[in-house]
Amino acid sequence: MNIGRLFQQLTASISAEYRHNYPAPIAALRCLFNGTTVLSMDAALRIETAEFSALTRDPVARNMIRTLFLNRGKASREEFLGRPGWSS
């Protein structure tokens, strides 16, 4: 099987499974595919750096990070304040 075709099928499968809501798996596949086409490790690392920085600038990823950290902090506060013997 052609490697390009394999990555195309994997991308379609992941996109369908997550309904295009998670950009990181697609970026990881794109990084793997582009990294396998170069011969030097430096070029592969530049590709990985470019994919990662593009992912961090994506509004979907930014919103997910913000939401997950806010919810984690809220859960920690509720757990801390909800224990017997502690008052708010």
PDB file of C-alpha atoms in Angstrom, residues 27-84:
ATOM      1  CA  ALA A  27      -1.652  17.716  12.828  1.00  0.00           C
ATOM      2  CA  ALA A  28       0.245  14.725  14.224  1.00  0.00           C
ATOM      3  CA  LEU A  29      -0.511  12.672  11.117  1.00  0.00           C
ATOM      4  CA  ARG A  30       0.481  15.559   8.870  1.00  0.00           C
ATOM      5  CA  CYS A  31       3.712  15.900  10.816  1.00  0.00           C
ATOM      6  CA  LEU A  32       4.450  12.181  10.474  1.00  0.00           C
ATOM      7  CA  PHE A  33       3.766  12.173   6.759  1.00  0.00           C
ATOM      8  CA  ASN A  34       5.822  15.277   6.032  1.00  0.00           C
ATOM      9  CA  GLY A  35       8.613  14.085   8.320  1.00  0.00           C
ATOM     10  CA  THR A  36       8.942  10.805   6.442  1.00  0.00           C
ATOM     11  CA  THR A  37       9.527  12.610   3.161  1.00  0.00           C
ATOM     12  CA  VAL A  38      12.728  14.375   4.268  1.00  0.00           C
ATOM     13  CA  LEU A  39      16.142  12.832   4.742  1.00  0.00           C
ATOM     14  CA  SER A  40      17.646  14.867   7.567  1.00  0.00           C
ATOM     15  CA  MET A  41      16.653  14.975  11.201  1.00  0.00           C
ATOM     16  CA  ASP A  42      16.972  18.769  11.234  1.00  0.00           C
ATOM     17  CA  ALA A  43      14.394  19.104   8.460  1.00  0.00           C
ATOM     18  CA  ALA A  44      12.045  16.717  10.258  1.00  0.00           C
ATOM     19  CA  LEU A  45      12.385  18.741  13.471  1.00  0.00           C
ATOM     20  CA  ARG A  46      11.628  21.956  11.578  1.00  0.00           C
ATOM     21  CA  ILE A  47       8.475  20.335  10.209  1.00  0.00           C
ATOM     22  CA  GLU A  48       7.459  19.222  13.696  1.00  0.00           C
ATOM     23  CA  THR A  49       8.109  22.694  15.101  1.00  0.00           C
ATOM     24  CA  ALA A  50       6.047  24.325  12.352  1.00  0.00           C
ATOM     25  CA  GLU A  51       3.124  21.935  12.894  1.00  0.00           C
ATOM     26  CA  PHE A  52       3.199  22.415  16.665  1.00  0.00           C
ATOM     27  CA  SER A  53       3.346  26.198  16.463  1.00  0.00           C
ATOM     28  CA  ALA A  54       0.495  26.247  13.938  1.00  0.00           C
ATOM     29  CA  LEU A  55      -1.507  24.030  16.268  1.00  0.00           C
ATOM     30  CA  THR A  56      -0.967  26.324  19.253  1.00  0.00           C
ATOM     31  CA  ARG A  57      -2.166  29.316  17.218  1.00  0.00           C
ATOM     32  CA  ASP A  58      -5.333  27.497  16.148  1.00  0.00           C
ATOM     33  CA  PRO A  59      -8.398  28.986  17.888  1.00  0.00           C
ATOM     34  CA  VAL A  60      -9.920  25.547  18.525  1.00  0.00           C
ATOM     35  CA  ALA A  61      -6.818  24.329  20.374  1.00  0.00           C
ATOM     36  CA  ARG A  62      -6.552  27.585  22.322  1.00  0.00           C
ATOM     37  CA  ASN A  63     -10.187  27.343  23.426  1.00  0.00           C
ATOM     38  CA  MET A  64      -9.783  23.702  24.437  1.00  0.00           C
ATOM     39  CA  ILE A  65      -6.718  24.486  26.533  1.00  0.00           C
ATOM     40  CA  ARG A  66      -8.441  27.426  28.213  1.00  0.00           C
ATOM     41  CA  THR A  67     -11.611  25.452  28.917  1.00  0.00           C
ATOM     42  CA  LEU A  68      -9.813  22.403  30.267  1.00  0.00           C
ATOM     43  CA  PHE A  69      -7.608  24.449  32.588  1.00  0.00           C
ATOM     44  CA  LEU A  70     -10.525  26.544  33.864  1.00  0.00           C
ATOM     45  CA  ASN A  71     -12.614  23.455  34.550  1.00  0.00           C
ATOM     46  CA  ARG A  72      -9.690  21.776  36.293  1.00  0.00           C
ATOM     47  CA  GLY A  73      -9.213  24.771  38.578  1.00  0.00           C
ATOM     48  CA  LYS A  74     -12.921  24.964  39.338  1.00  0.00           C
ATOM     49  CA  ALA A  75     -13.040  21.255  40.195  1.00  0.00           C
ATOM     50  CA  SER A  76     -10.015  21.615  42.479  1.00  0.00           C
ATOM     51  CA  ARG A  77     -11.581  24.570  44.323  1.00  0.00           C
ATOM     52  CA  GLU A  78     -14.886  22.747  44.758  1.00  0.00           C
ATOM     53  CA  GLU A  79     -13.108  19.680  46.057  1.00  0.00           C
ATOM     54  CA  PHE A  80     -11.051  21.775  48.477  1.00  0.00           C
ATOM     55  CA  LEU A  81     -13.960  23.874  49.731  1.00  0.00           C
ATOM     56  CA  GLY A  82     -16.396  20.969  49.843  1.00  0.00           C
ATOM     57  CA  ARG A  83     -14.406  18.987  52.430  1.00  0.00           C
ATOM     58  CA  PRO A  84     -15.784  18.828  55.976  1.00  0.00           C
TER      59      PRO A  84
END
